[in-house]
Amino acid sequence: MWLSILGVAVALGVVTDDQRIMTIAIQTYILAALASSWNILGGFAGQISLGHAAFFGLGALVTREMWLGGQPFPLSTLAAMVVTAVVAAIVGVPMLRFRDAYFSIGTLALGVAVFLTIGNVRPGISSLPVDALREYEFTGPYFLALGVMAFTVPVSMWLKQGKLGLGMMAVRDDEEVAGASGVSPLRHKLMAFVISAALAALAGSVFAYFSISYYPSFPFSVVWTFEAILVVFIGGIGTTVGPLIGSAFFIVGRYALASNTEEFQVVLFGLLFIIVVLLLPGGLVEGWQRIFGGSASDVVTRAMETKTGETKGKELV
Amino acid sequence: MLKVENLEIAYGDLQVVWGASFEVPENSIVAILGPNGAGKTTTLRALMGLLPILSGSASFKGDSIAGVATYALVERGLVMIPEERSTFASLTVEDNLELGAYTRRARPYLEETLREVLGIFPRLAERLGQLAGTLSGGERQMLAIGKALMARPDLLILDEPSMGLAPIIVENTFNVIRDIRERGLSVLMVEQHVEMTLEVVDHAYILELGHIVAEGTSIELATDRRVREAYLSL
Amino acid sequence: MTQLILQSAVSGLLVGGMYGLVALGLALAFGVLKVLNVAHGELLMLGGYATFFAFNSWGVDPFVAMPFVFILLFLFGVGLYQLLFRFVTRFDVETRIKNSLLISFGLVLVLQALAVRLFTADERTISTSYSSEAFTIGLIRVPIVRLAGLVVAVIAALILEWLLTRTRFGNAIRATAEDWTRAALTGIDERRIYMIAFAISAGLAALAGTLITLGYSVSPSIGLGWTLKALIVVVLAGLGSMRGIVVAGMFLGLTEGLASVWIGGEYREVVALIVFLIVLSFRPQGFFGRAYA
């Protein structure tokens, strides 16, 4: 099932020329990648970061400055990821000592502080140079964004099933017990923090590649953090597919509201976010589980099995 | 004064009290006795609106109290002193007592009631300016009862008044309870110490695992063989 | 150089007074309801806009508008509580903090977007006859409006402290803050107390918004920056004392101001962040406080 969706997306990239569709699709992929990265820290390790945009923005910033400064794009991306990972490691050590709400507040403070500072330090708009503008076409960014998003899925899956991911989830569920059983909370939280930051930077670098002109502080804006969290909550926090489902829902929603202004959309999604937090902390995936039973990975497995003709003796409904 | 019929209470998904019926007549002292975990505190909390009542009826002075907000019950004259005492550690003794008379029912009589309460507990008068958090266990008990009296209740509910206190303070407390009844109030007590309690109360019920298994006057229960074997040290 | 340092220090103290004022509201909501409202800055912003329009459309002086703006946001706070935060208060403290944090996070976006829709994203300022006036002490410039901000902050803190410690209603608030169940058993309508406390916190945000619009400017996105400062101040001061909050605010402002002499004003947010992390690491209960109640 997953591969067929991917196939459709690839086909779309080849077939369509419509700038608007491409733009929306690219934005979806970037958001999905960002959301997946947040999910690693928030869903697997249970640390709710409200300042995630700081790493997205940092990735975008380093990439953009290096790339427009003449460096090849892949190198810029790599540098961005490394720089961001290092920064995350440095900042993460004090931050992760705080628990729960204090961590969230700390990351919020980080996010806002960085956003405002970049706004002070780099007030001028960043635009692609004229010749790049002339040559600009969507295919490149499209497949890059798609590739990055596709990349985050196996990374998430690998993490979730691997020892590291299990350790993170153990810490998430009960930090004291995990520590007592020999699973170092700080180490696992820090790994989650750094990995999620690096992946956010990757998404940010795609943003830098794709965007024609923007204020350097824009990718640091709290709106990105918000959308990532919203999307993860809608799709189902802690699952592998959740961020993707949520992004799809989000984008379909945006399309449906395309006639209304951007602000109206934000208001609507903000309200949706609040409702989801209040009513359904598990997101759409939990809702699915409640109605149909079974875990999220069950759902995907079953879907794949149905497709290939095997049954497990269980009905989907 | 208080009439409860077929009360069923659940704590989350778990039902803890089944078909409990009891009554506190005017100007009497009634106790609900039973071991730990029997559901005594749960019953009290449900009566005071802190837990939902699944089914059954409860009425105070003839009016139903199901679904009534806690503070409104206090306004009607139904006051409970919880197990952990209801004093505010960050406020002074005086402020605690004054707050006790917060309801519209009690506020006009604040001065008068305060004098009465300080008469019952002269030790509190010495400690008016002190923070309630710095009081000893016995003093906090006094303050809790005094504060409850400030609300001018018609029925005072006490959840395990003997809990965690030295015997002499418990004796003192029980004397105060007798005194309270002399002043015209009714008292409902929940306790684990059967022997001591039976000396004070008029009527008692025994609650085990959410069911009322016995009831009677204190003499009836004290002479009941099953009760003696299960609860009294005989 | 000394003049630069002194001027930075004074400016820092003045803006610190504003930090304190913003923090008062946040501290009240958190201390009483145990609810963390990161949309506090957005309430500030709305108060600022109310002041702006009062001035622009009817020529009402901001200081005259203040009580009305307070009432306006007070009512808005009542609405917010009834529609939203009321549902958070049925949880235990830890869940309350987490949920209110997330919910108010969503609220930030909603209110910001609404503001852009209603007011446009342009920055608005108020120019009164006195808004650019300043006292000059030696070579130090003390803008009147900023000084007024500090004065209002101090007065608000004193009034709030008086309310909380010397009135029966204030005692009821503190009692509810300590333990809402016990308060209910005492005959206090704890939900009403919560609502009023929250509404007062919104009103305080409005006051700050008025002064900020007058002393600086207002735009839909100013909220988070001020909320951030307020959070830092609350952590610095702890929750025990209202006066302590204004002092902590001034301390933060002073630190920022002095630091900016050497590393440049553009990095003042980073300075604040570092102060925040340091204090949170070493003294989670703040300078002044045992936990509230």
Short mmCIF file of N, CA and C in Angstrom, two decimals, chain C residues 164-283:
data_model
loop_
_atom_site.label_atom_id
_atom_site.label_comp_id
_atom_site.label_asym_id
_atom_site.label_seq_id
_atom_site.Cartn_x
_atom_site.Cartn_y
_atom_site.Cartn_z
N LEU C 164 -5.08 39.97 47.26
CA LEU C 164 -4.90 38.57 47.59
C LEU C 164 -4.69 38.31 49.07
N THR C 165 -4.06 39.26 49.76
CA THR C 165 -3.75 38.96 51.15
C THR C 165 -4.63 39.66 52.17
N ARG C 166 -5.32 40.73 51.75
CA ARG C 166 -6.05 41.46 52.77
C ARG C 166 -7.56 41.47 52.59
N THR C 167 -8.03 40.75 51.58
CA THR C 167 -9.48 40.74 51.43
C THR C 167 -9.98 39.30 51.57
N ARG C 168 -11.22 39.17 51.93
CA ARG C 168 -11.81 37.84 52.07
C ARG C 168 -11.81 37.12 50.72
N PHE C 169 -12.13 37.88 49.69
CA PHE C 169 -12.15 37.30 48.36
C PHE C 169 -10.76 36.81 47.98
N GLY C 170 -9.77 37.60 48.31
CA GLY C 170 -8.40 37.20 48.02
C GLY C 170 -8.03 35.93 48.78
N ASN C 171 -8.48 35.84 50.02
CA ASN C 171 -8.23 34.61 50.77
C ASN C 171 -8.88 33.42 50.10
N ALA C 172 -10.08 33.65 49.60
CA ALA C 172 -10.78 32.57 48.89
C ALA C 172 -9.98 32.15 47.65
N ILE C 173 -9.41 33.13 46.97
CA ILE C 173 -8.60 32.82 45.79
C ILE C 173 -7.38 31.99 46.20
N ARG C 174 -6.71 32.42 47.24
CA ARG C 174 -5.52 31.69 47.66
C ARG C 174 -5.88 30.29 48.14
N ALA C 175 -7.02 30.19 48.80
CA ALA C 175 -7.47 28.88 49.27
C ALA C 175 -7.73 27.96 48.08
N THR C 176 -8.42 28.50 47.07
CA THR C 176 -8.69 27.70 45.87
C THR C 176 -7.41 27.32 45.17
N ALA C 177 -6.44 28.23 45.19
CA ALA C 177 -5.16 27.94 44.56
C ALA C 177 -4.47 26.80 45.28
N GLU C 178 -4.61 26.77 46.60
CA GLU C 178 -3.94 25.72 47.35
C GLU C 178 -4.60 24.36 47.12
N ASP C 179 -5.91 24.34 47.16
CA ASP C 179 -6.60 23.05 47.03
C ASP C 179 -8.07 23.32 46.71
N TRP C 180 -8.45 23.07 45.47
CA TRP C 180 -9.80 23.47 45.08
C TRP C 180 -10.87 22.62 45.74
N THR C 181 -10.53 21.36 46.04
CA THR C 181 -11.53 20.51 46.70
C THR C 181 -11.82 21.03 48.09
N ARG C 182 -10.75 21.36 48.81
CA ARG C 182 -10.95 21.89 50.15
C ARG C 182 -11.72 23.19 50.11
N ALA C 183 -11.43 23.98 49.09
CA ALA C 183 -12.14 25.26 48.96
C ALA C 183 -13.63 25.00 48.75
N ALA C 184 -13.94 24.04 47.89
CA ALA C 184 -15.35 23.72 47.65
C ALA C 184 -16.01 23.26 48.93
N LEU C 185 -15.29 22.46 49.72
CA LEU C 185 -15.86 21.97 50.98
C LEU C 185 -16.01 23.09 51.99
N THR C 186 -15.33 24.19 51.75
CA THR C 186 -15.46 25.33 52.64
C THR C 186 -16.63 26.22 52.22
N GLY C 187 -17.25 25.86 51.11
CA GLY C 187 -18.38 26.66 50.66
C GLY C 187 -18.01 27.68 49.62
N ILE C 188 -16.78 27.57 49.08
CA ILE C 188 -16.33 28.49 48.06
C ILE C 188 -16.68 27.91 46.69
N ASP C 189 -17.28 28.72 45.83
CA ASP C 189 -17.57 28.27 44.47
C ASP C 189 -16.29 28.32 43.68
N GLU C 190 -15.61 27.19 43.63
CA GLU C 190 -14.26 27.21 43.07
C GLU C 190 -14.25 27.53 41.59
N ARG C 191 -15.31 27.17 40.88
CA ARG C 191 -15.31 27.45 39.45
C ARG C 191 -15.43 28.94 39.18
N ARG C 192 -16.17 29.60 40.04
CA ARG C 192 -16.31 31.03 39.86
C ARG C 192 -14.98 31.74 40.17
N ILE C 193 -14.30 31.22 41.20
CA ILE C 193 -13.00 31.80 41.55
C ILE C 193 -12.03 31.64 40.39
N TYR C 194 -12.01 30.46 39.82
CA TYR C 194 -11.14 30.22 38.67
C TYR C 194 -11.44 31.19 37.54
N MET C 195 -12.71 31.34 37.27
CA MET C 195 -13.12 32.20 36.17
C MET C 195 -12.66 33.63 36.42
N ILE C 196 -12.89 34.11 37.63
CA ILE C 196 -12.53 35.49 37.93
C ILE C 196 -11.02 35.68 37.91
N ALA C 197 -10.31 34.72 38.46
CA ALA C 197 -8.86 34.85 38.46
C ALA C 197 -8.33 34.89 37.04
N PHE C 198 -8.86 34.03 36.20
CA PHE C 198 -8.41 34.02 34.82
C PHE C 198 -8.75 35.33 34.13
N ALA C 199 -9.93 35.82 34.40
CA ALA C 199 -10.36 37.07 33.77
C ALA C 199 -9.48 38.23 34.22
N ILE C 200 -9.12 38.25 35.49
CA ILE C 200 -8.23 39.30 35.98
C ILE C 200 -6.89 39.21 35.25
N SER C 201 -6.44 37.98 35.07
CA SER C 201 -5.17 37.80 34.37
C SER C 201 -5.25 38.37 32.95
N ALA C 202 -6.39 38.17 32.30
CA ALA C 202 -6.57 38.72 30.96
C ALA C 202 -6.59 40.24 31.01
N GLY C 203 -7.24 40.78 32.03
CA GLY C 203 -7.29 42.23 32.18
C GLY C 203 -5.91 42.83 32.38
N LEU C 204 -5.09 42.11 33.16
CA LEU C 204 -3.72 42.59 33.38
C LEU C 204 -2.94 42.58 32.08
N ALA C 205 -3.18 41.55 31.28
CA ALA C 205 -2.53 41.51 29.97
C ALA C 205 -2.94 42.74 29.15
N ALA C 206 -4.21 43.09 29.27
CA ALA C 206 -4.70 44.25 28.52
C ALA C 206 -3.98 45.52 28.94
N LEU C 207 -3.78 45.68 30.25
CA LEU C 207 -3.07 46.87 30.74
C LEU C 207 -1.68 46.94 30.11
N ALA C 208 -1.02 45.80 30.13
CA ALA C 208 0.31 45.75 29.54
C ALA C 208 0.23 46.12 28.06
N GLY C 209 -0.78 45.58 27.40
CA GLY C 209 -0.94 45.86 25.97
C GLY C 209 -1.08 47.34 25.69
N THR C 210 -1.85 48.02 26.54
CA THR C 210 -2.01 49.47 26.37
C THR C 210 -0.68 50.17 26.44
N LEU C 211 0.08 49.85 27.48
CA LEU C 211 1.34 50.55 27.67
C LEU C 211 2.35 50.21 26.58
N ILE C 212 2.31 48.96 26.14
CA ILE C 212 3.24 48.55 25.09
C ILE C 212 2.91 49.23 23.77
N THR C 213 1.62 49.32 23.47
CA THR C 213 1.23 50.00 22.24
C THR C 213 1.65 51.46 22.28
N LEU C 214 1.51 52.04 23.47
CA LEU C 214 1.88 53.45 23.62
C LEU C 214 3.39 53.62 23.57
N GLY C 215 4.10 52.74 24.27
CA GLY C 215 5.53 52.91 24.36
C GLY C 215 6.32 52.34 23.19
N TYR C 216 5.74 51.40 22.51
CA TYR C 216 6.44 50.79 21.37
C TYR C 216 5.50 50.80 20.17
N SER C 217 4.86 49.68 19.93
CA SER C 217 3.91 49.57 18.84
C SER C 217 3.15 48.28 19.03
N VAL C 218 2.15 48.09 18.20
CA VAL C 218 1.43 46.82 18.28
C VAL C 218 1.24 46.23 16.88
N SER C 219 1.38 44.92 16.79
CA SER C 219 1.11 44.21 15.54
C SER C 219 0.68 42.80 15.94
N PRO C 220 0.08 42.05 15.02
CA PRO C 220 -0.48 40.76 15.44
C PRO C 220 0.54 39.78 16.02
N SER C 221 1.81 39.96 15.67
CA SER C 221 2.77 38.93 16.09
C SER C 221 3.56 39.25 17.35
N ILE C 222 3.22 40.34 18.04
CA ILE C 222 4.06 40.70 19.19
C ILE C 222 3.86 39.78 20.40
N GLY C 223 2.79 39.02 20.39
CA GLY C 223 2.41 38.25 21.58
C GLY C 223 3.48 37.33 22.14
N LEU C 224 3.98 36.44 21.30
CA LEU C 224 4.89 35.41 21.82
C LEU C 224 6.14 35.98 22.47
N GLY C 225 6.68 37.02 21.89
CA GLY C 225 7.88 37.61 22.46
C GLY C 225 7.65 38.03 23.90
N TRP C 226 6.52 38.69 24.16
CA TRP C 226 6.24 39.14 25.52
C TRP C 226 5.88 37.97 26.43
N THR C 227 5.17 37.00 25.88
CA THR C 227 4.85 35.81 26.70
C THR C 227 6.14 35.15 27.15
N LEU C 228 7.09 35.07 26.22
CA LEU C 228 8.37 34.47 26.55
C LEU C 228 9.01 35.19 27.74
N LYS C 229 9.05 36.53 27.67
CA LYS C 229 9.65 37.28 28.78
C LYS C 229 8.88 37.03 30.07
N ALA C 230 7.56 37.00 29.94
CA ALA C 230 6.75 36.77 31.14
C ALA C 230 7.06 35.41 31.76
N LEU C 231 7.21 34.41 30.91
CA LEU C 231 7.53 33.07 31.40
C LEU C 231 8.84 33.09 32.16
N ILE C 232 9.82 33.76 31.57
CA ILE C 232 11.13 33.82 32.22
C ILE C 232 11.01 34.51 33.57
N VAL C 233 10.27 35.59 33.61
CA VAL C 233 10.11 36.33 34.86
C VAL C 233 9.43 35.47 35.91
N VAL C 234 8.40 34.76 35.51
CA VAL C 234 7.68 33.91 36.48
C VAL C 234 8.61 32.84 37.03
N VAL C 235 9.43 32.29 36.17
CA VAL C 235 10.37 31.27 36.65
C VAL C 235 11.41 31.90 37.56
N LEU C 236 11.86 33.12 37.21
CA LEU C 236 12.82 33.82 38.05
C LEU C 236 12.25 34.09 39.44
N ALA C 237 11.03 34.58 39.47
CA ALA C 237 10.48 35.07 40.72
C ALA C 237 9.83 33.98 41.56
N GLY C 238 9.48 32.87 40.93
CA GLY C 238 8.65 31.94 41.66
C GLY C 238 7.26 32.54 41.77
N LEU C 239 6.38 31.85 42.43
CA LEU C 239 5.00 32.32 42.41
C LEU C 239 4.55 32.95 43.71
N GLY C 240 5.44 33.10 44.64
CA GLY C 240 4.97 33.50 45.96
C GLY C 240 4.53 34.94 46.09
N SER C 241 5.17 35.85 45.40
CA SER C 241 4.91 37.26 45.69
C SER C 241 4.74 38.06 44.42
N MET C 242 3.73 38.94 44.41
CA MET C 242 3.48 39.77 43.24
C MET C 242 4.54 40.84 43.09
N ARG C 243 4.95 41.42 44.21
CA ARG C 243 6.00 42.44 44.14
C ARG C 243 7.28 41.82 43.61
N GLY C 244 7.52 40.58 44.06
CA GLY C 244 8.71 39.88 43.62
C GLY C 244 8.75 39.74 42.11
N ILE C 245 7.58 39.64 41.51
CA ILE C 245 7.53 39.48 40.08
C ILE C 245 7.98 40.74 39.35
N VAL C 246 7.54 41.87 39.84
CA VAL C 246 7.97 43.11 39.20
C VAL C 246 9.48 43.29 39.35
N VAL C 247 9.97 42.96 40.53
CA VAL C 247 11.42 43.07 40.76
C VAL C 247 12.18 42.13 39.83
N ALA C 248 11.67 40.90 39.71
CA ALA C 248 12.33 39.94 38.81
C ALA C 248 12.30 40.44 37.38
N GLY C 249 11.20 41.06 37.00
CA GLY C 249 11.11 41.62 35.66
C GLY C 249 12.17 42.66 35.43
N MET C 250 12.33 43.53 36.41
CA MET C 250 13.33 44.58 36.28
C MET C 250 14.73 43.99 36.23
N PHE C 251 14.92 42.92 36.99
CA PHE C 251 16.22 42.26 36.95
C PHE C 251 16.51 41.73 35.55
N LEU C 252 15.51 41.09 34.96
CA LEU C 252 15.69 40.55 33.60
C LEU C 252 16.00 41.67 32.62
N GLY C 253 15.23 42.74 32.72
CA GLY C 253 15.43 43.87 31.83
C GLY C 253 16.82 44.46 31.99
N LEU C 254 17.24 44.57 33.24
CA LEU C 254 18.56 45.13 33.53
C LEU C 254 19.65 44.25 32.92
N THR C 255 19.52 42.94 33.14
CA THR C 255 20.51 42.00 32.60
C THR C 255 20.59 42.12 31.09
N GLU C 256 19.43 42.14 30.45
CA GLU C 256 19.40 42.27 28.99
C GLU C 256 20.08 43.56 28.56
N GLY C 257 19.71 44.64 29.26
CA GLY C 257 20.23 45.95 28.87
C GLY C 257 21.74 46.00 28.98
N LEU C 258 22.26 45.52 30.11
CA LEU C 258 23.71 45.57 30.30
C LEU C 258 24.42 44.66 29.30
N ALA C 259 23.85 43.48 29.09
CA ALA C 259 24.48 42.55 28.15
C ALA C 259 24.53 43.16 26.75
N SER C 260 23.51 43.92 26.40
CA SER C 260 23.46 44.45 25.04
C SER C 260 24.56 45.47 24.79
N VAL C 261 25.14 46.02 25.87
CA VAL C 261 26.24 46.95 25.66
C VAL C 261 27.41 46.24 24.99
N TRP C 262 27.60 44.98 25.37
CA TRP C 262 28.74 44.27 24.82
C TRP C 262 28.41 43.40 23.63
N ILE C 263 27.26 42.76 23.63
CA ILE C 263 27.01 41.87 22.50
C ILE C 263 25.97 42.39 21.52
N GLY C 264 25.52 43.60 21.72
CA GLY C 264 24.59 44.16 20.75
C GLY C 264 23.15 43.82 21.04
N GLY C 265 22.29 44.79 20.83
CA GLY C 265 20.89 44.64 21.19
C GLY C 265 20.15 43.57 20.43
N GLU C 266 20.71 43.16 19.28
CA GLU C 266 19.99 42.17 18.49
C GLU C 266 19.94 40.83 19.18
N TYR C 267 20.84 40.62 20.11
CA TYR C 267 20.90 39.31 20.75
C TYR C 267 20.26 39.27 22.13
N ARG C 268 19.44 40.30 22.42
CA ARG C 268 18.87 40.34 23.78
C ARG C 268 17.99 39.14 24.07
N GLU C 269 17.34 38.58 23.03
CA GLU C 269 16.49 37.42 23.29
C GLU C 269 17.33 36.23 23.72
N VAL C 270 18.51 36.11 23.11
CA VAL C 270 19.38 35.01 23.48
C VAL C 270 19.84 35.16 24.93
N VAL C 271 20.14 36.40 25.30
CA VAL C 271 20.51 36.67 26.70
C VAL C 271 19.40 36.21 27.62
N ALA C 272 18.18 36.61 27.30
CA ALA C 272 17.03 36.23 28.13
C ALA C 272 16.93 34.71 28.21
N LEU C 273 17.12 34.07 27.06
CA LEU C 273 17.02 32.62 27.03
C LEU C 273 18.06 31.98 27.94
N ILE C 274 19.28 32.50 27.89
CA ILE C 274 20.34 31.93 28.72
C ILE C 274 20.03 32.13 30.21
N VAL C 275 19.57 33.33 30.55
CA VAL C 275 19.17 33.58 31.95
C VAL C 275 18.13 32.55 32.37
N PHE C 276 17.17 32.36 31.50
CA PHE C 276 16.08 31.42 31.74
C PHE C 276 16.62 30.03 32.03
N LEU C 277 17.49 29.55 31.16
CA LEU C 277 18.01 28.20 31.31
C LEU C 277 18.83 28.07 32.58
N ILE C 278 19.61 29.08 32.87
CA ILE C 278 20.43 29.02 34.08
C ILE C 278 19.56 28.95 35.33
N VAL C 279 18.60 29.85 35.41
CA VAL C 279 17.76 29.86 36.61
C VAL C 279 16.96 28.57 36.74
N LEU C 280 16.44 28.13 35.63
CA LEU C 280 15.63 26.90 35.66
C LEU C 280 16.48 25.72 36.07
N SER C 281 17.76 25.76 35.70
CA SER C 281 18.62 24.64 36.05
C SER C 281 18.98 24.64 37.52
N PHE C 282 19.28 25.81 38.06
CA PHE C 282 19.81 25.84 39.41
C PHE C 282 18.79 26.17 40.48
N ARG C 283 17.80 26.92 40.14
CA ARG C 283 16.85 27.32 41.16
C ARG C 283 15.44 27.25 40.62
#
